Amino acid sequence: MPSLLGNIFKGWTDYSKGVEEGGHHEYEHMYAMVIDLDLCTGCNACSTACYAENNLAVVGEDKFGARQAMHWMRIERYFDEPDLDKTEATTDADTQSRGASFLPMMCQHCNAAPCEPVCPVGATYHTVDGLNAQVYNRCIGSRYCANNCPFRVRYFNFYDNAESWPAPMDQQLNPDLSVRSKGVMEKCSMCLQRTRAARDTAKREGRELKDGDIQTACQQTCPTSAILFGDLLDEDSAISKVWKNHQVKLGTYKQDKENPELRGYRIFEELNVDTKVLYLERVREV
Amino acid sequence: MSPDRRKRSPFPWIRTIMAVGVVGALIVLGGQMLEHERRGGESPMTESGPRVPNAVFPTDTFAGKDIAQPINYSHKLHAGDLGINCLYCHTYARRSKVAGIPPTSKCMGCHTAVATADDKPEIAKLSAMWESGQSPAWNKVNDMPDFVHFSHERHLQKFLFDNPDMNIQDSREVCAMCHGDMVEVGVAKKMRPLTMGFCNTCHENNDGPADCTRCHK
Ligand code: SF4
Ligand code: SF4
């Protein structure tokens, strides 16, 4: 049913099947990510690369303070609880010894994405590549999706942020995706334009897409190679192997690992949204 | 509560409103079906259009404005009377997203030998620009909005290169699907609407991708 209502019904059916049957979708690929928090140094290079690749607006301090930042990928900081039994030095809030850790957070491309069924116009949906995509020119800015996303990774254009790119900086805008205008929701697309380009290259060369053809901007930039991107439907891809090695399965809200020491975990697994970003826990010497 | 009070409907207009609603819905649905029939129906392009098996192409036309160009380049003369292949000048179409405008050197490749500047004022303009090292500032004719991803390469690959019924000399038939037959006009004009419905007619009938993000960016 190629109509507006049809899209909304499809969103709901996909969602409920995703919840009940675990990741039901008609995928050709299932692009996913692994982020090794042990390698991540919190340098923010990935976030910066994302700004450059995806035409993200730099909003400035005031709007940032008003929670109108547009970073599709952000580095979240966490600090351990101070241990009051220990000495002064280890409990000092300003030192590393208090246990700062970082977590790059972006759209988790949930298989049962809670943001999708609530969109009144079907502007966010799952592509055949297994990615949660946002169609900017369809979005009417109701912001339901952002309110239903458990990860808070959807960003709303409160302004036309054109002053973000004063001349000649507009020359560095990426022509492969649009500059979003006021009133449109946006979020990490796992560099969909690169997937598209890689697919076109593969077709030109008359072959299938292979593992490593597509690199996301954050992955390409990360100095410690903490980020890995690839196709989970491809058994032999590097990323499938990591998921398998860490015994993390899709389509479940509770992992049943043989070896609980393995570091892999998914954020908010218990919500049963079936995210496709696997984080590898940080190991710390005590 | 008195008996006649109970009889009265709480919404006296509900039947009228519902009737109007049903009639409205019928009109909308009927209109959509007619529109679908018109778009997807037998198309004259299959007669004169490109030889692609089972293909149904949109035939909507668009009366584009005359766009002034620095040089009155005639497609009718070059592609029609002289029979120059579209891909000779728009050479990037086969390997990139944009078809491109040929560099002045490509024009001069012929115009130093044939139809030189002597008595033709338009070619005199071209030679003058070539001498001064300045490019003609062509105006864009078919402009897609920024949120549309369109790749000439993919379309040529499907309809021209991967289609055994076509040979490279026939590229004009393929280009005409979206651009109209350019030999009908002199200076280029937009001749097809290039709206989403236009694209979709073809995508639905020829197994084009239906995923939003294949075309929207
Ligand atoms: S992380 Fe949020 S925005 Fe991304 S798919 Fe899940 S619910 Fe949607
Ligand atoms: S670029 Fe790599 S190391 Fe730096 S913050 Fe991002 S994931 Fe961590």
XYZ file of C-alpha atoms and ligand atoms in Angstrom:
519
model
C 0.000 0.000 0.000
C 2.158 2.882 -1.182
C 0.338 5.575 0.708
C 0.806 7.674 3.787
C -1.387 5.428 5.920
C 0.330 2.387 4.489
C 3.671 3.702 5.701
C 2.387 4.265 9.194
C 0.827 0.806 9.376
C 4.077 -0.677 8.077
C 5.970 1.185 10.778
C 3.723 -0.322 13.433
C 3.822 -3.871 12.051
C 7.596 -3.798 11.730
C 7.896 -2.466 15.238
C 5.617 -4.998 16.882
C 7.190 -7.846 14.943
C 10.574 -6.522 15.985
C 9.501 -6.656 19.617
C 7.754 -10.004 19.436
C 9.899 -11.942 17.018
C 13.185 -10.176 17.543
C 14.493 -8.056 14.739
C 12.031 -8.938 12.038
C 12.870 -6.937 8.935
C 13.345 -7.656 5.295
C 16.957 -6.679 5.145
C 19.441 -6.975 2.325
C 22.245 -5.946 4.644
C 22.284 -5.300 8.336
C 24.817 -2.613 8.985
C 25.958 -2.455 12.552
C 28.775 -1.152 14.667
C 31.177 -2.170 17.385
C 32.790 0.383 19.681
C 35.618 -0.745 21.905
C 35.526 1.465 24.978
C 38.881 0.115 26.070
C 40.442 1.697 23.009
C 38.444 4.915 23.119
C 40.391 7.780 24.652
C 37.560 10.268 24.535
C 39.403 12.442 22.052
C 36.227 13.562 20.227
C 37.781 13.048 16.796
C 34.838 10.881 15.745
C 32.394 13.576 16.712
C 34.377 16.160 14.769
C 34.558 13.924 11.729
C 30.810 13.517 11.908
C 30.348 17.285 11.873
C 32.443 17.539 8.741
C 30.924 14.578 6.922
C 27.284 15.211 7.656
C 26.973 19.005 7.390
C 26.234 19.389 11.088
C 25.648 22.891 12.296
C 27.881 24.340 14.994
C 25.369 26.187 17.145
C 27.555 28.014 19.632
C 27.617 28.106 23.402
C 24.211 29.653 24.082
C 22.209 27.260 21.977
C 24.290 24.376 23.249
C 23.337 25.391 26.766
C 19.697 25.448 25.663
C 20.137 21.825 24.508
C 19.947 22.717 20.870
C 23.270 21.191 19.887
C 23.287 19.209 16.661
C 25.980 16.626 17.345
C 24.880 13.308 15.864
C 27.700 11.657 17.742
C 28.576 12.825 21.218
C 31.089 11.642 23.751
C 29.367 11.006 27.045
C 31.474 11.293 30.157
C 30.974 9.200 33.254
C 32.708 9.368 36.583
C 32.988 6.650 39.189
C 31.415 7.250 42.559
C 34.089 8.627 44.898
C 35.320 6.051 47.318
C 35.190 7.856 50.639
C 37.328 5.308 52.416
C 40.317 6.071 50.270
C 42.767 8.898 50.500
C 42.160 12.477 49.452
C 44.026 12.113 46.132
C 41.893 9.303 44.783
C 38.625 11.063 45.571
C 39.602 14.363 43.977
C 36.950 15.164 41.384
C 39.455 16.748 39.040
C 41.755 13.809 38.623
C 41.615 10.748 36.464
C 41.813 8.659 39.585
C 38.201 9.403 40.177
C 37.601 7.258 37.172
C 36.510 9.204 34.162
C 35.324 7.100 31.278
C 33.907 7.898 27.882
C 31.232 6.500 25.699
C 30.612 7.653 22.129
C 26.847 7.775 21.754
C 24.906 8.022 18.522
C 21.797 6.479 17.003
C 21.840 2.790 17.870
C 19.803 1.858 14.792
C 17.435 -0.257 16.846
C 15.847 -3.140 14.967
C 12.627 -2.459 16.852
C 13.093 1.285 16.774
C 10.698 3.087 19.105
C 11.147 6.292 17.101
C 9.561 4.818 13.974
C 5.960 3.907 14.816
C 5.287 7.287 16.422
C 6.106 9.360 13.346
C 2.825 10.710 11.975
C 4.154 10.967 8.424
C 6.450 7.954 8.262
C 9.532 10.136 7.803
C 11.692 7.772 9.802
C 11.773 4.139 8.778
C 14.046 1.180 8.315
C 15.887 0.879 5.040
C 16.669 -2.427 3.388
C 20.208 -1.872 4.645
C 18.947 -2.334 8.179
C 19.511 1.279 9.074
C 17.088 3.615 10.722
C 16.853 6.464 8.232
C 15.379 9.903 8.450
C 13.838 11.402 5.316
C 14.425 15.101 5.875
C 12.129 16.459 3.217
C 9.272 14.386 4.594
C 9.763 15.341 8.233
C 7.184 17.801 9.586
C 8.993 18.414 12.858
C 6.479 16.944 15.284
C 9.414 15.716 17.417
C 7.544 12.630 18.593
C 10.478 10.473 17.527
C 12.943 12.390 19.657
C 10.687 11.992 22.652
C 10.371 8.271 22.086
C 14.066 7.585 21.564
C 15.525 6.087 24.734
C 19.020 7.216 23.763
C 18.313 10.916 23.176
C 20.184 10.899 19.910
C 17.743 12.777 17.708
C 18.403 16.435 17.164
C 15.915 19.039 16.082
C 16.735 22.026 13.903
C 15.291 24.863 15.929
C 16.888 27.366 13.552
C 18.179 27.607 10.049
C 21.754 27.231 11.080
C 23.177 28.757 7.914
C 25.457 31.099 9.886
C 27.316 27.960 10.881
C 29.076 28.004 7.562
C 30.102 31.585 6.798
C 31.812 31.908 3.410
C 34.127 30.333 2.422
C 33.281 27.512 4.838
C 30.137 26.657 2.898
C 32.512 25.277 0.277
C 33.304 22.362 2.565
C 29.683 21.220 2.838
C 29.183 17.651 1.715
C 27.080 17.612 -1.478
C 26.037 14.012 -0.870
C 23.491 14.998 1.711
C 21.263 17.989 2.177
C 21.730 20.821 4.618
C 18.699 20.429 6.842
C 16.522 23.432 7.388
C 14.516 24.742 10.308
C 11.888 22.409 11.714
C 13.468 19.122 10.681
C 14.653 16.285 12.875
C 18.015 14.733 12.152
C 20.269 12.023 13.528
C 23.114 9.658 12.785
C 22.547 7.799 9.530
C 25.675 5.653 9.804
C 26.945 7.652 6.841
C 24.224 6.454 4.529
C 25.702 8.502 1.686
C 28.861 6.417 1.899
C 26.838 3.210 1.710
C 25.148 4.607 -1.354
C 28.441 5.568 -2.960
C 30.005 2.199 -2.189
C 27.005 0.407 -3.677
C 27.312 2.462 -6.857
C 31.032 1.721 -7.096
C 30.395 -1.994 -6.621
C 27.749 -1.939 -9.347
C 30.074 -0.064 -11.685
C 32.708 -2.713 -11.120
C 30.074 -5.431 -11.493
C 30.573 -7.110 -8.146
C 28.882 -7.530 -4.784
C 29.592 -5.245 -1.859
C 32.311 -6.731 0.291
C 33.375 -6.259 3.866
C 35.452 -3.121 4.286
C 33.984 -1.328 1.256
C 32.199 1.084 3.529
C 33.793 3.046 6.293
C 31.859 5.528 8.350
C 33.436 8.913 8.953
C 33.885 8.243 12.670
C 35.479 4.878 12.020
C 37.834 6.338 9.458
C 38.909 9.071 11.836
C 39.258 7.257 15.150
C 42.993 7.315 15.966
C 42.791 4.143 18.029
C 40.472 2.250 15.659
C 37.930 1.841 18.395
C 35.064 1.812 15.911
C 34.200 -1.003 13.549
C 31.389 -0.928 11.000
C 30.050 -3.675 8.776
C 27.313 -6.022 7.688
C 25.960 -8.453 10.278
C 24.209 -10.582 7.663
C 27.603 -11.336 6.150
C 28.882 -14.236 8.259
C 32.511 -13.578 7.405
C 32.639 -9.862 8.021
C 34.935 -8.608 10.749
C 31.991 -7.225 12.649
C 30.028 -10.496 12.657
C 33.054 -12.158 14.167
C 33.254 -9.647 16.996
C 29.559 -10.089 17.777
C 30.010 -13.836 17.727
C 33.176 -13.783 19.808
C 31.482 -11.735 22.460
C 28.443 -13.994 22.330
C 26.041 -11.117 21.915
C 22.900 -12.058 20.050
C 20.357 -9.926 18.261
C 16.651 -10.180 18.926
C 16.748 -10.619 22.669
C 16.502 -8.399 25.707
C 18.653 -10.586 27.909
C 22.003 -11.991 26.859
C 22.761 -15.476 27.938
C 26.517 -15.675 27.706
C 28.464 -18.814 28.378
C 31.340 -16.705 29.500
C 30.163 -13.703 31.517
C 33.679 -12.275 31.438
C 33.266 -11.262 27.801
C 33.147 -7.512 27.418
C 30.431 -7.060 24.804
C 27.142 -5.476 25.803
C 24.380 -3.396 24.291
C 22.990 -0.316 25.942
C 19.465 -0.496 27.381
C 19.161 -4.091 26.284
C 16.284 -4.578 28.731
C 14.127 -2.168 26.721
C 14.009 -4.754 23.915
C 14.665 -2.206 21.202
C 17.344 -4.511 19.774
C 20.108 -2.026 19.133
C 22.801 -2.736 16.567
C 25.725 -1.051 18.272
C 27.836 -3.346 20.369
C 29.965 -1.722 23.056
C 32.964 -3.489 24.495
C 33.306 -2.700 28.150
C 36.257 -0.819 29.491
C 38.535 -2.856 31.690
C 40.243 -0.968 34.435
C 42.977 -1.858 36.848
C 41.811 -1.408 40.379
C -35.771 11.468 31.496
C -38.837 11.945 29.250
C -39.409 9.419 26.398
C -39.106 11.936 23.525
C -35.878 13.282 24.983
C -34.398 9.819 24.826
C -35.384 9.467 21.157
C -33.508 12.558 20.035
C -30.071 11.795 18.712
C -27.256 13.578 20.583
C -25.711 14.551 17.203
C -28.531 15.461 14.818
C -26.104 16.121 11.962
C -24.138 12.921 12.215
C -25.785 11.244 9.210
C -25.220 14.240 6.961
C -21.618 14.560 8.086
C -20.969 10.878 7.523
C -22.613 10.981 4.092
C -20.462 13.951 3.096
C -17.406 12.099 4.392
C -18.176 8.972 2.388
C -18.766 10.970 -0.792
C -15.520 12.864 -0.207
C -13.567 9.663 0.352
C -15.016 8.184 -2.845
C -14.017 11.262 -4.816
C -10.461 11.156 -3.454
C -10.039 7.409 -4.020
C -11.601 7.583 -7.472
C -9.328 10.445 -8.403
C -6.289 8.503 -7.255
C -7.310 5.474 -9.291
C -7.860 7.578 -12.400
C -4.510 9.246 -11.883
C -2.839 5.875 -11.474
C -4.476 4.638 -14.664
C -3.335 7.704 -16.540
C 0.254 7.400 -15.334
C 0.632 3.650 -15.629
C -1.488 3.133 -18.727
C -0.376 2.358 -22.252
C 2.318 4.816 -23.080
C 3.216 6.134 -26.510
C 6.872 6.148 -25.423
C 6.983 2.367 -25.813
C 6.357 2.971 -29.509
C 8.928 5.609 -30.201
C 10.830 5.450 -26.926
C 13.807 3.371 -25.871
C 13.790 -0.329 -26.558
C 13.719 -1.608 -23.013
C 11.756 -4.844 -22.543
C 8.406 -4.409 -20.736
C 9.211 -0.869 -19.739
C 6.495 1.704 -19.123
C 7.715 5.265 -18.979
C 6.089 8.424 -17.725
C 4.989 10.628 -20.567
C 4.079 13.754 -18.665
C 5.387 16.817 -20.391
C 6.400 20.127 -18.951
C 6.413 23.450 -20.721
C 9.749 24.766 -19.558
C 10.612 28.427 -19.873
C 13.092 29.655 -22.417
C 16.347 30.041 -20.580
C 18.769 32.577 -21.960
C 22.255 31.163 -22.474
C 25.478 33.022 -23.192
C 25.628 31.267 -26.554
C 22.537 30.129 -28.443
C 23.691 26.542 -28.657
C 21.262 24.468 -30.713
C 20.625 20.866 -29.703
C 18.479 20.502 -32.806
C 21.432 21.246 -35.051
C 24.127 19.306 -33.202
C 22.259 16.248 -31.946
C 19.576 16.225 -34.632
C 20.855 17.339 -38.020
C 24.489 16.475 -37.397
C 23.679 13.401 -35.324
C 26.278 13.897 -32.629
C 25.818 11.434 -29.772
C 24.576 12.975 -26.480
C 27.384 11.201 -24.651
C 30.014 12.793 -26.851
C 29.550 16.144 -25.144
C 27.855 15.072 -21.890
C 30.558 12.539 -21.368
C 30.416 12.408 -17.571
C 26.886 10.975 -17.622
C 28.205 7.458 -18.097
C 30.480 7.495 -15.089
C 29.223 9.982 -12.547
C 26.145 11.417 -10.933
C 26.081 14.513 -13.123
C 25.992 14.600 -16.895
C 28.154 17.697 -16.960
C 28.676 20.465 -19.444
C 31.572 19.959 -21.849
C 34.598 22.204 -21.436
C 35.094 24.877 -24.081
C 37.994 22.866 -25.424
C 35.548 20.205 -26.504
C 33.559 22.768 -28.528
C 36.779 24.050 -30.058
C 37.835 20.525 -30.925
C 35.368 20.756 -33.799
C 35.040 24.474 -34.249
C 38.691 25.061 -35.119
C 38.098 22.833 -38.138
C 34.407 23.112 -39.055
C 32.060 26.095 -38.909
C 34.749 28.426 -37.680
C 34.007 31.911 -36.445
C 34.077 33.607 -39.906
C 30.461 34.455 -40.582
C 28.667 32.935 -37.576
C 28.163 35.407 -34.724
C 27.414 32.729 -32.098
C 30.599 30.869 -32.903
C 32.489 34.146 -32.929
C 31.334 34.550 -29.302
C 32.645 31.078 -28.512
C 36.018 31.740 -30.132
C 36.341 35.035 -28.304
C 35.715 33.276 -24.988
C 38.184 30.563 -25.919
C 40.837 33.155 -26.812
C 40.341 35.027 -23.553
C 40.367 31.795 -21.543
C 36.923 32.445 -20.131
C 34.185 29.786 -19.925
C 30.636 30.448 -21.074
C 28.494 30.796 -17.931
C 25.751 28.339 -18.900
C 22.505 28.503 -16.960
C 21.142 25.344 -15.439
C 18.061 23.915 -17.165
C 17.132 20.773 -15.245
C 17.789 21.471 -11.595
C 16.947 18.865 -8.980
C 16.301 20.029 -5.419
C 19.139 19.561 -2.924
C 17.379 16.708 -1.153
C 17.344 14.510 -4.250
C 20.082 12.086 -5.116
C 20.060 11.265 -8.795
C 22.815 9.381 -10.552
C 23.083 9.582 -14.339
C 25.534 6.722 -14.227
C 23.126 4.230 -12.651
C 20.331 5.093 -15.053
C 22.518 4.858 -18.139
C 23.914 1.588 -16.876
C 20.467 0.083 -16.519
C 18.840 1.385 -19.658
C 21.783 1.639 -22.021
C 24.810 -0.429 -21.087
C 23.095 -3.383 -19.384
C 20.387 -3.513 -22.031
C 21.354 -5.736 -24.949
C 18.657 -4.198 -27.152
C 20.375 -0.836 -27.164
C 23.622 0.266 -28.625
C 25.554 3.328 -27.705
C 24.319 5.250 -30.767
C 20.824 5.119 -29.286
C 21.680 6.945 -26.093
C 19.379 9.751 -27.225
C 16.321 7.545 -26.681
C 17.407 6.882 -23.116
C 18.177 10.522 -22.374
C 14.771 11.439 -23.818
C 12.993 9.502 -21.072
C 13.695 12.295 -18.613
C 14.829 15.173 -20.784
C 12.436 14.920 -23.696
C 13.833 14.673 -27.177
C 16.275 17.538 -27.150
C 16.368 17.763 -30.926
C 12.856 19.220 -30.813
C 14.213 22.389 -29.252
C 17.075 24.636 -30.143
C 18.445 26.064 -26.935
C 17.873 23.570 -24.108
C 14.580 23.665 -22.265
C 13.080 21.652 -19.454
C 10.585 19.342 -21.159
C 9.651 16.827 -18.460
C 8.317 17.689 -14.993
C 10.949 15.634 -13.080
C 8.689 15.472 -10.052
C 8.620 12.598 -7.593
C 5.502 11.187 -9.261
C 7.300 11.267 -12.590
C 10.286 9.358 -11.217
C 8.026 6.960 -9.340
C 6.021 5.939 -12.402
C 9.202 4.630 -13.941
C 10.589 3.164 -10.711
C 7.377 1.234 -10.080
C 7.172 -0.144 -13.591
C 10.828 -0.952 -14.124
C 11.799 -2.325 -10.706
C 13.639 0.779 -9.614
C 14.503 0.964 -5.925
C 11.524 1.966 -3.766
C 13.465 2.743 -0.614
C 13.159 6.473 0.283
C 16.831 6.977 1.009
C 17.958 5.610 -2.345
C 16.829 8.922 -3.841
C 16.413 11.256 -0.888
C 19.387 12.528 0.976
S 18.605 4.977 18.840
Fe 16.829 6.353 18.906
S 16.836 7.352 16.901
Fe 18.154 5.545 16.713
S 16.787 3.908 15.955
Fe 16.823 3.747 18.206
S 15.056 4.962 18.892
Fe 15.469 5.559 16.742
S 37.655 8.999 17.750
Fe 37.852 6.956 18.661
S 39.112 7.318 20.520
Fe 38.350 9.337 19.864
S 36.435 9.604 21.023
Fe 35.853 8.690 19.051
S 35.784 6.469 19.456
Fe 36.934 7.416 21.150
